[in-house]
mmCIF file of C-alpha atoms and ligand atoms in Angstrom:
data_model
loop_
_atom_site.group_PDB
_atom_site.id
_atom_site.type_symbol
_atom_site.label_atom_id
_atom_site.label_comp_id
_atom_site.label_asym_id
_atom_site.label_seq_id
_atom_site.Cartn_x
_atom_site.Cartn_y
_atom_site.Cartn_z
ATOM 1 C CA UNK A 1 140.407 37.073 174.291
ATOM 2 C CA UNK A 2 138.448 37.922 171.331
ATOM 3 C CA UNK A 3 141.386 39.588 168.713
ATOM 4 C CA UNK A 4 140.571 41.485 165.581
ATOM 5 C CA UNK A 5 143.346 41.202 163.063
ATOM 6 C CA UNK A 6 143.801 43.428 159.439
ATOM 7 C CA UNK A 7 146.896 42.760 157.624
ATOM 8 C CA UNK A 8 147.851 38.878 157.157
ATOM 9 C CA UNK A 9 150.908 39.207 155.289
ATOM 10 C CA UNK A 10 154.934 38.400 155.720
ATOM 11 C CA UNK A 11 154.658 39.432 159.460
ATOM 12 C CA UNK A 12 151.184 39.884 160.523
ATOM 13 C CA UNK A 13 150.179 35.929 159.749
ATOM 14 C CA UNK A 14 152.944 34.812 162.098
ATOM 15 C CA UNK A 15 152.395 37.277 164.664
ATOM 16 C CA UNK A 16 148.238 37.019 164.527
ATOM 17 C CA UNK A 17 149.194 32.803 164.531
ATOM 18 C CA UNK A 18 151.194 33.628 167.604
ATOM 19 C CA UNK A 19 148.107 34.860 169.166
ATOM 20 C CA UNK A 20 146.175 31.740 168.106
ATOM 21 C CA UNK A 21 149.416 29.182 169.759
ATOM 22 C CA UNK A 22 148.668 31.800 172.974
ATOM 23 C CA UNK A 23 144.621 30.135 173.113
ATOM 24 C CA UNK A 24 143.247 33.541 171.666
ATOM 25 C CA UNK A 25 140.091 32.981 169.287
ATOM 26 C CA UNK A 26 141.569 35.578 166.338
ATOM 27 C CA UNK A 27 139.648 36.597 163.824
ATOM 28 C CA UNK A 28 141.494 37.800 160.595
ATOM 29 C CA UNK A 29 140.993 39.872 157.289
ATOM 30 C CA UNK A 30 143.175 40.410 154.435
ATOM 31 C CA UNK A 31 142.267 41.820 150.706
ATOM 32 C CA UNK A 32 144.516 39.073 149.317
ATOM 33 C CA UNK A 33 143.012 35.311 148.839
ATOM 34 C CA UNK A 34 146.500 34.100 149.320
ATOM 35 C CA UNK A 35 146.856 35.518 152.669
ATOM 36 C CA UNK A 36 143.348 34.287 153.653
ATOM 37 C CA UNK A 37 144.133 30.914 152.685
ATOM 38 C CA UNK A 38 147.248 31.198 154.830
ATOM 39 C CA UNK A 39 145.159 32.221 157.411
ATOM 40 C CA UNK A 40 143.083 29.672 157.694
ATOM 41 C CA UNK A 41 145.586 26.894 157.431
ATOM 42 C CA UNK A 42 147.436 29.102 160.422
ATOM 43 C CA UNK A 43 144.474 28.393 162.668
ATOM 44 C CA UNK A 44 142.967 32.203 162.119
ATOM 45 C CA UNK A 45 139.168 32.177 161.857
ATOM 46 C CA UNK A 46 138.624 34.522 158.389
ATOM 47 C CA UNK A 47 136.833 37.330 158.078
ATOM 48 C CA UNK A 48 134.650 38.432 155.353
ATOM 49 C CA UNK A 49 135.047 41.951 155.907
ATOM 50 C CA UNK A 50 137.109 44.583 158.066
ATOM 51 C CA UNK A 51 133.610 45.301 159.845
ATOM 52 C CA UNK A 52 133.457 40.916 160.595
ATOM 53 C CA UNK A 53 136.961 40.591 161.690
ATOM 54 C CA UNK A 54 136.608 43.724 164.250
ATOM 55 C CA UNK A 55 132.923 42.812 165.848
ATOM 56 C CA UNK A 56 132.886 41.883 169.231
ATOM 57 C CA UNK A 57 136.266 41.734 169.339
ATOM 58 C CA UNK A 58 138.298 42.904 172.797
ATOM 59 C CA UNK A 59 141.769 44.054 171.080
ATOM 60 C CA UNK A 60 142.290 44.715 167.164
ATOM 61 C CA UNK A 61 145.993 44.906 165.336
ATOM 62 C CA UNK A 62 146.704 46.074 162.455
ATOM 63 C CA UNK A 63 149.723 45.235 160.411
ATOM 64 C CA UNK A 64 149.409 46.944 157.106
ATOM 65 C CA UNK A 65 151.765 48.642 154.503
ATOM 66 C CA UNK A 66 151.502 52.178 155.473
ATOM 67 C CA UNK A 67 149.591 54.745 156.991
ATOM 68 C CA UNK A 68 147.071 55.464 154.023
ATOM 69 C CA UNK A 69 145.904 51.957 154.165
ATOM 70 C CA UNK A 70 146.181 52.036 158.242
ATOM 71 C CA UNK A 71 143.570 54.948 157.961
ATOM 72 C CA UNK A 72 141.745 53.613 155.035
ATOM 73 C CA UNK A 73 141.131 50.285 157.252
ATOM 74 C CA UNK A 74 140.472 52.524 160.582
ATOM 75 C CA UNK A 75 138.889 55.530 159.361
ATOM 76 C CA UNK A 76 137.445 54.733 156.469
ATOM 77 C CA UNK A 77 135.969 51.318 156.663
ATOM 78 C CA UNK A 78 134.879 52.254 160.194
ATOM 79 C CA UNK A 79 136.813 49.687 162.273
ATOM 80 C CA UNK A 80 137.214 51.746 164.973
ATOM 81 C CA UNK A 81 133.604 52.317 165.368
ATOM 82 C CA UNK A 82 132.103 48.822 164.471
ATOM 83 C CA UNK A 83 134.745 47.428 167.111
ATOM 84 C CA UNK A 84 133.060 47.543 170.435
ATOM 85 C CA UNK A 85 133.867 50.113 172.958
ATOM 86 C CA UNK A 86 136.074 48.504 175.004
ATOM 87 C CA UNK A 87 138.521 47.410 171.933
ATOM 88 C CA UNK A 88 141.699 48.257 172.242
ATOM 89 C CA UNK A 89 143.660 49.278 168.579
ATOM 90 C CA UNK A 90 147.079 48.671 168.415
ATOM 91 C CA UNK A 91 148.966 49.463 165.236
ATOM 92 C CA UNK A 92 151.905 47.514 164.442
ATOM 93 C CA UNK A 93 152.595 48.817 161.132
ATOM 94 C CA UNK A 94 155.371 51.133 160.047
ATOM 95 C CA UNK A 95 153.550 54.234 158.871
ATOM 96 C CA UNK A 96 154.588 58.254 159.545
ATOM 97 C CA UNK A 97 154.508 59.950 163.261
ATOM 98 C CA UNK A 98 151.764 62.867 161.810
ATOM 99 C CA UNK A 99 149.315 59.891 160.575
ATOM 100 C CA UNK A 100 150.178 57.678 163.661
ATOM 101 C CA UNK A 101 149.295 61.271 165.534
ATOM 102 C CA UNK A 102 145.919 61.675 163.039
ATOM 103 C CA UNK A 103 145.216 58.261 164.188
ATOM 104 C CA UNK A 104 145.599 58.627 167.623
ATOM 105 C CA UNK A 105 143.534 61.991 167.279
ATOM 106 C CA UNK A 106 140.408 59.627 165.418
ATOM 107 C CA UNK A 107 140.162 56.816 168.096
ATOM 108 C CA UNK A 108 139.801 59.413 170.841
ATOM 109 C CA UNK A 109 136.706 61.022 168.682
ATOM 110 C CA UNK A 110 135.541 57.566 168.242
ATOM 111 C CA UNK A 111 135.830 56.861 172.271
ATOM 112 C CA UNK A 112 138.374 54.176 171.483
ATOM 113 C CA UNK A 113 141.787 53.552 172.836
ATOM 114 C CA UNK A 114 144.857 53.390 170.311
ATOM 115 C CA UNK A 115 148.362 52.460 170.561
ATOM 116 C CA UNK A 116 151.259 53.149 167.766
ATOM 117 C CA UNK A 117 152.771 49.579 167.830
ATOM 118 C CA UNK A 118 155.362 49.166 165.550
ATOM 119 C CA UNK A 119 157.541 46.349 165.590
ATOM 120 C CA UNK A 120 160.999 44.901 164.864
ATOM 121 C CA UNK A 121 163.045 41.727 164.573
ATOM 122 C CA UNK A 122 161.738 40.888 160.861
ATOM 123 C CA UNK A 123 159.583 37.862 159.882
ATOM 124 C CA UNK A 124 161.618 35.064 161.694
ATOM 125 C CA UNK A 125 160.741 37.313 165.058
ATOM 126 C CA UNK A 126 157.698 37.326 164.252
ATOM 127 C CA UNK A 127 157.294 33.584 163.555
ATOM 128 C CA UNK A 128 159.813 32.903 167.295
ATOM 129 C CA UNK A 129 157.356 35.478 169.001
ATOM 130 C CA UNK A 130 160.651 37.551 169.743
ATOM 131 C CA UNK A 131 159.934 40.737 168.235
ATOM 132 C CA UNK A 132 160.455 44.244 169.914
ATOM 133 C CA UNK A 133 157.266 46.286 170.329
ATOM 134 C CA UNK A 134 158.120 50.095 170.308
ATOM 135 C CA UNK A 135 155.084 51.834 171.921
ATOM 136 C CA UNK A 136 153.342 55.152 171.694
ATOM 137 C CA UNK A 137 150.492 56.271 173.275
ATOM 138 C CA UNK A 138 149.150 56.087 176.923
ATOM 139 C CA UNK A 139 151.146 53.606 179.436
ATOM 140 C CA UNK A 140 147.885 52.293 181.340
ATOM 141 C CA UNK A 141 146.414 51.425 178.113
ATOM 142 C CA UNK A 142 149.599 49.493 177.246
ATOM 143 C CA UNK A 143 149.441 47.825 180.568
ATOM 144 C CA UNK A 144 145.667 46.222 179.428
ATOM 145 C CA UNK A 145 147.292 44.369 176.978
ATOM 146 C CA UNK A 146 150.602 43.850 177.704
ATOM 147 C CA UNK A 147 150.077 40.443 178.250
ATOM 148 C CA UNK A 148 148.118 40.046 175.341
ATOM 149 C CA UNK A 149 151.285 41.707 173.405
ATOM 150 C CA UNK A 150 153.848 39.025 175.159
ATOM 151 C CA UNK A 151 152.679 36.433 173.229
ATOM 152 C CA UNK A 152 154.378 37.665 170.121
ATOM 153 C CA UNK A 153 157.399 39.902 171.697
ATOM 154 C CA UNK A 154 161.013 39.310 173.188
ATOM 155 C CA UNK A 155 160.787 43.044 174.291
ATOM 156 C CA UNK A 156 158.135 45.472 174.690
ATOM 157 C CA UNK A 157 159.190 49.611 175.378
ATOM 158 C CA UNK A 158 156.879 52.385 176.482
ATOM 159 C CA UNK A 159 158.819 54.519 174.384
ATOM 160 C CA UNK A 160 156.235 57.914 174.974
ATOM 161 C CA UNK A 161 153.098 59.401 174.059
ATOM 162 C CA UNK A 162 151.397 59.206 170.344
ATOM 163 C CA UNK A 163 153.554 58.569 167.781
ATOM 164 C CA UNK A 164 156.877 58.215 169.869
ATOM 165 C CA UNK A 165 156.446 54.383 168.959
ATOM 166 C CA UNK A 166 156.638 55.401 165.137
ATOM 167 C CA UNK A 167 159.414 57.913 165.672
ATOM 168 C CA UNK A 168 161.597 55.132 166.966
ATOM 169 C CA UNK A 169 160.926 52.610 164.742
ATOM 170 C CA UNK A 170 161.662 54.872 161.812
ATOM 171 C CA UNK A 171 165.150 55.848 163.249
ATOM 172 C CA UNK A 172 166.085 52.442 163.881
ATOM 173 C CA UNK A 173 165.371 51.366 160.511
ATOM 174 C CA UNK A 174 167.041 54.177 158.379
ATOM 175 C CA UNK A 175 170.191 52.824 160.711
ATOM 176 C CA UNK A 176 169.068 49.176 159.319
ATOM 177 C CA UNK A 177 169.173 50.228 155.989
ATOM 178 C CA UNK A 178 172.313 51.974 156.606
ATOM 179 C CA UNK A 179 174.086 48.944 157.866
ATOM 180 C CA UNK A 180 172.019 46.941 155.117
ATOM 181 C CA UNK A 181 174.199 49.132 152.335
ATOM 182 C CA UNK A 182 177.507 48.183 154.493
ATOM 183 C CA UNK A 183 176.991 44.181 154.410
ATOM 184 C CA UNK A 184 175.683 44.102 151.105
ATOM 185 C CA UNK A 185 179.252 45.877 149.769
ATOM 186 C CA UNK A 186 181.053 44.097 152.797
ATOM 187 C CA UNK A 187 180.201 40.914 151.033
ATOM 188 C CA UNK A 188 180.702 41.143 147.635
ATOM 189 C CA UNK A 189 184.289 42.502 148.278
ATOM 190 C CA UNK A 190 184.821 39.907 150.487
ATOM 191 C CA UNK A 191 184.112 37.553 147.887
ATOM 192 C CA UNK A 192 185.830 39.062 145.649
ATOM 193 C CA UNK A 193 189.406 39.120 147.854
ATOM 194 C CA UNK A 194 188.270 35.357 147.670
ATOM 195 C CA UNK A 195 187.277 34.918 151.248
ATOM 196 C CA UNK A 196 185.278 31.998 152.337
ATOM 197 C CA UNK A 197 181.682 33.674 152.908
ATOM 198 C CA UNK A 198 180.990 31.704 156.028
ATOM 199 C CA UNK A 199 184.202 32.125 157.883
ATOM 200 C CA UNK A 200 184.416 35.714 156.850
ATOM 201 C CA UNK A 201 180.460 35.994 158.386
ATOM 202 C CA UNK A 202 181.479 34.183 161.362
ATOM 203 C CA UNK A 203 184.208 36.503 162.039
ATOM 204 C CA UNK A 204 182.851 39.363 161.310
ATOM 205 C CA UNK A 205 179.680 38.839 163.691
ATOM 206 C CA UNK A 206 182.390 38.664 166.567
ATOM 207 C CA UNK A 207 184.466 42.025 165.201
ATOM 208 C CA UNK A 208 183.794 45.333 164.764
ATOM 209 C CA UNK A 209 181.738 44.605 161.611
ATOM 210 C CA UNK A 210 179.068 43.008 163.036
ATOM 211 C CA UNK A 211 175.598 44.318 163.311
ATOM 212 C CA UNK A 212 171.367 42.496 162.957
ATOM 213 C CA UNK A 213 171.581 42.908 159.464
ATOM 214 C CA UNK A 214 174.981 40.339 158.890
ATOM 215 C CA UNK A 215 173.784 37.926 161.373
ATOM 216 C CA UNK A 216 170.361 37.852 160.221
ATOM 217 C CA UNK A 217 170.475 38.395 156.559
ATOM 218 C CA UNK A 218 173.855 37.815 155.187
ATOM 219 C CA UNK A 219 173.211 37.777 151.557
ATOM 220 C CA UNK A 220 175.516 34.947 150.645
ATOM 221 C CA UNK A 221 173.819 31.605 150.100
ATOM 222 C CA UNK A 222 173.822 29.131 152.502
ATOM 223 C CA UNK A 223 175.822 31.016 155.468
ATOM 224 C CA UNK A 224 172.847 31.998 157.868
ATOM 225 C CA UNK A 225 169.561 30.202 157.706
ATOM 226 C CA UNK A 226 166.825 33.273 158.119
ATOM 227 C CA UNK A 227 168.349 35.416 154.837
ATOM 228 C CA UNK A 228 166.159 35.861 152.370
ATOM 229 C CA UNK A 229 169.277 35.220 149.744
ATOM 230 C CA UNK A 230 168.421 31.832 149.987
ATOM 231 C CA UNK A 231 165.100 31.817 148.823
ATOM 232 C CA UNK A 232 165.279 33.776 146.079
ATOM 233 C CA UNK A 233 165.091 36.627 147.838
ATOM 234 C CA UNK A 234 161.583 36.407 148.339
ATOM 235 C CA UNK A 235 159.266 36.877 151.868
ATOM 236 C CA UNK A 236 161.747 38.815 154.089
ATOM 237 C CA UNK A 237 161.264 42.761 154.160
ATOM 238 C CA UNK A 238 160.340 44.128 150.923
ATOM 239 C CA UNK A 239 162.582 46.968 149.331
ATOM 240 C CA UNK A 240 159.560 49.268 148.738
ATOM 241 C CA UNK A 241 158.829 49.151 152.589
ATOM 242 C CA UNK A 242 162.614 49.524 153.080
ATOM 243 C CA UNK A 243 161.860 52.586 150.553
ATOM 244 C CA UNK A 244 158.880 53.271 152.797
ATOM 245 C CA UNK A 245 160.690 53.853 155.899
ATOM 246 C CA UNK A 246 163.739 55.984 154.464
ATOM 247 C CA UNK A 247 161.361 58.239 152.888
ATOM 248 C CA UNK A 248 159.964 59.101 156.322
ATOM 249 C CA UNK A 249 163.115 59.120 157.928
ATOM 250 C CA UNK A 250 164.657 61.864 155.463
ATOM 251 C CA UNK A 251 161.177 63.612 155.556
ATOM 252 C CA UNK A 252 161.517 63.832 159.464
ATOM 253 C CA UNK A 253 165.427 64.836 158.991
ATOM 254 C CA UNK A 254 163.640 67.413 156.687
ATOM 255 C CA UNK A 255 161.481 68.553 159.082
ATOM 256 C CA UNK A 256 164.104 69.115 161.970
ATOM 257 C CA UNK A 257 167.167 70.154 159.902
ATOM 258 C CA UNK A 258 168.813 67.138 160.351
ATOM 259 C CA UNK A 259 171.757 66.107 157.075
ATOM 260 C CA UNK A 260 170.822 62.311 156.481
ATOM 261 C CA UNK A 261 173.413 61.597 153.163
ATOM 262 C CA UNK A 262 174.071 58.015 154.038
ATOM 263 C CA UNK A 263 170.087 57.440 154.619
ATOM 264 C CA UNK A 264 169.558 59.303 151.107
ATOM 265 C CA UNK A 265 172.019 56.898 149.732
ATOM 266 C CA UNK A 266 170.135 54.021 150.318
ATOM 267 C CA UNK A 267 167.003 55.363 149.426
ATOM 268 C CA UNK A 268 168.293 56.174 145.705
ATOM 269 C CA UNK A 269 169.364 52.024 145.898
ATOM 270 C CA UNK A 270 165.876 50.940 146.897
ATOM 271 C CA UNK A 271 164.487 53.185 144.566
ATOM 272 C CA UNK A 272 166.712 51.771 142.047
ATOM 273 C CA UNK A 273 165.307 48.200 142.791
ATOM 274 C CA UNK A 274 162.128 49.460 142.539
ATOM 275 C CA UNK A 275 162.715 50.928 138.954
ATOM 276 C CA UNK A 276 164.039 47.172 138.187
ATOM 277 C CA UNK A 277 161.485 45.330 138.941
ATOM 278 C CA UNK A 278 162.256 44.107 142.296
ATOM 279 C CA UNK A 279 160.463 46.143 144.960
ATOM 280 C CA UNK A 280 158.810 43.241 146.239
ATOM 281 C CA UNK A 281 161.687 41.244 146.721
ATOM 282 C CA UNK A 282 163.767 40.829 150.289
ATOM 283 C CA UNK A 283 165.851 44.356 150.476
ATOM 284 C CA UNK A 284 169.202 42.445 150.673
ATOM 285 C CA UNK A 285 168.599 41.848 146.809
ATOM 286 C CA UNK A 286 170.634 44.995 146.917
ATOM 287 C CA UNK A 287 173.515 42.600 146.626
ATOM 288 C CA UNK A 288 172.789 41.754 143.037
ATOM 289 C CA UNK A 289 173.176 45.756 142.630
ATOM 290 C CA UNK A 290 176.181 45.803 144.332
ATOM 291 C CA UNK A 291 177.615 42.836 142.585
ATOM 292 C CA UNK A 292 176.122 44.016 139.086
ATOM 293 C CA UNK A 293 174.660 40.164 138.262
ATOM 294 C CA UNK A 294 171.128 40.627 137.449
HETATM 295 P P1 NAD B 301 153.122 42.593 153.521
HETATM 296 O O1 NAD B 301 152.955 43.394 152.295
HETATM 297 O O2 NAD B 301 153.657 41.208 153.448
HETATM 298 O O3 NAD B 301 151.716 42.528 154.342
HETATM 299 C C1 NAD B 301 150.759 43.545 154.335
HETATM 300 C C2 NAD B 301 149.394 42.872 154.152
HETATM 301 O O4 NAD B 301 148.370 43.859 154.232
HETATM 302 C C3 NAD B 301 149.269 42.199 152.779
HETATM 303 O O5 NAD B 301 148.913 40.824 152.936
HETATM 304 C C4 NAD B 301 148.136 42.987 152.105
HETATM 305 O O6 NAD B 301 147.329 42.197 151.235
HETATM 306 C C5 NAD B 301 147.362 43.474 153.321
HETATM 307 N N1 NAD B 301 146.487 44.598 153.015
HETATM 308 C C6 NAD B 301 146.727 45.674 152.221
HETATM 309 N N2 NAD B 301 145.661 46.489 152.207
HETATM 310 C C7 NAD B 301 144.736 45.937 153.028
HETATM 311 C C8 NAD B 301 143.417 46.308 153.434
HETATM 312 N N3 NAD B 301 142.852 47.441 152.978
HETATM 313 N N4 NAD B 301 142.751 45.500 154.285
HETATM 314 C C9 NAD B 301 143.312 44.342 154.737
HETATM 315 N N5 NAD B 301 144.559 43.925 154.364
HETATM 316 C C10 NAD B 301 145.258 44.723 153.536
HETATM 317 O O7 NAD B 301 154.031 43.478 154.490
HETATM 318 P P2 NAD B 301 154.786 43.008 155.834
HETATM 319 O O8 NAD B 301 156.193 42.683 155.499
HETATM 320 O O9 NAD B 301 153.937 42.058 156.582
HETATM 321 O O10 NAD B 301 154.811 44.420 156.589
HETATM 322 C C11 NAD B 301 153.656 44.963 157.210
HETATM 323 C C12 NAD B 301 154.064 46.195 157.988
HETATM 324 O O11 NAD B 301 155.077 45.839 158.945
HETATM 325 C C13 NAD B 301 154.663 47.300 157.120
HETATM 326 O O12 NAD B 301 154.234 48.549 157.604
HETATM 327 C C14 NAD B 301 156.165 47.099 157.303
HETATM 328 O O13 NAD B 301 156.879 48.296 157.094
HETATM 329 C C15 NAD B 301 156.237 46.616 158.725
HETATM 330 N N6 NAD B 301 157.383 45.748 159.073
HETATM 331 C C16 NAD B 301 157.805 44.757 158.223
HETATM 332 C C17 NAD B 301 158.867 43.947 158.621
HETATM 333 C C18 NAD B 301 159.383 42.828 157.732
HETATM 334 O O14 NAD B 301 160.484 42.308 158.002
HETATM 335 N N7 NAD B 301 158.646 42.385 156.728
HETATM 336 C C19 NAD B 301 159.478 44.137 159.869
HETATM 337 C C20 NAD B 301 158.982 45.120 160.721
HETATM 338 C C21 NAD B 301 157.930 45.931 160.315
#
């Protein structure tokens, strides 16, 4: 298949080059020269231009910061209408449930067919084409390109209609970034009763302690491979998209009366980061918060 693909960055270039691995021709756009260059070396075909990268093109992803941008690329630059008819949109992006529903709400004006598509499993899912696809939107129009989607997932959930997708991707990651505040105090303290990092990883991934976060990202150097800790915390998942998602979890817990102190918590931490200097770094910098050694 022909793919249309906006949004090269930390996940979408290993999820569009997933696509490529799959025999798709993909065809990719990204405002950054950095992230073109990636592209190309990644086996994407670039595009000049959102209009380029969505002509002719049989499904288009996006995989973009938030839902402004989603929009901006959509709505504004015309994607949906310079794709042809029988494109298929599928938004992978974390963005609100209203602008996932405003979306939703625009392809059907534009006679196109839209999916909210958000994803989880982080950057090395999306590199191991095991991530889990939470989707909104119609099932029969999921079934078109379910197979299309399998190339990149370990899981993929019909969760309901528009914007269902979004509304469970934003509850499961103000729980991340709940249990993200947990290992990031678990491990300092643990250091700091002078336990071995590894052993005290190890054993806490088969307790009660365990959860994604401590076996994926424990922010000790050297004790699990994928965390960001040992680069420098950079790549990974950025604290201002962290930020991103607990502001529209506590706006939703706003919006249905719903007391969300541990999820405000940890948006006042990424906030914090943010105020530092290090928004853009992995979230699990956190640690250096925690630990006060900046
Ligand atoms: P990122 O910042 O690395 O990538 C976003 C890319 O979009 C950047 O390369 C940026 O240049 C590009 N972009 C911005 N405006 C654009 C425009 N107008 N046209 C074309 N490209 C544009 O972010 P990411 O980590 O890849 O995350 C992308 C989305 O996926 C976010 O919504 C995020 O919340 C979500 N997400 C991230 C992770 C993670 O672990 N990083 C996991 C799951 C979901």
């Amino acid at each position: 298949m022909r793919i249309g693909w906006l949004g090269l960055g930390n996940m979408g270039l290993p999820m569009a080059g997933r696509l490529v691995d799959a025999g798709h021709e993909v065809l990719g756009y990204d405002v950054t020269a950095p992230a073109r260059r990636a592209a190309a070396s990644r086996g994407i075909t670039v595009a000049d231009s959102v209009a380029d990268a969505v002509t002719g093109a049989d499904a288009v992803f996006t995989m973009l910061p938030n839902g402004a941008v989603v929009r901006e690329v959509l709505v504004e630059h015309s994607a949906l209408v310079r794709a042809p008819a029988r494109a298929v949109f599928i938004d992978c992006s974390t963005i609100d449930i209203a602008d996932a529903h405003d979306l939703h709400t625009a392809a059907v004006s534009a006679g196109r067919r839209f999916l909210d598509a958000p994803v989880s499993g982080g950057v090395g899912g999306a590199a191991g084409g095991s991530l889990t696809f939470m989707v909104g939107g119609d099932a029969e129009v999921l079934a078109t390109v379910r197979s299309l989607v399998q190339a990149m997932a370990g899981r993929i959930v019909h969760v309901g209609g528009p914007g269902a997708g979004q509304a469970a991707k934003i509850v499961n990651n103000m729980m991340l970034g709940i249990n993200l505040a947990g290992l990031c105090e678990g491990a300092v303290l643990a250091e700091r009763l002078g336990l071995d990092a590894a052993t005290f990883q190890s054993l806490a991934a088969a307790s009660s302690g365990d959860s994604w976060a401590l076996r994926t990202w424990y922010p000790a150097p050297g004790v699990v491979q994928s965390a960001a800790v040992n680069r420098d915390f950079d790549g990974g998942f950025a604290a201002d998209l962290l930020a991103k998602d607990l502001r529209l979890a506590l706006q939703a817990g706003e919006r249905t009366g719903t007391p969300l102190p541990h999820a405000t918590a940890v948006a006042e931490a990424m906030h914090d980061l943010h105020e530092r200097g290090h928004g853009g770094k992995d979230c699990t910098v956190l640690v250096r918060s925690v630990a006060g050694s900046w």
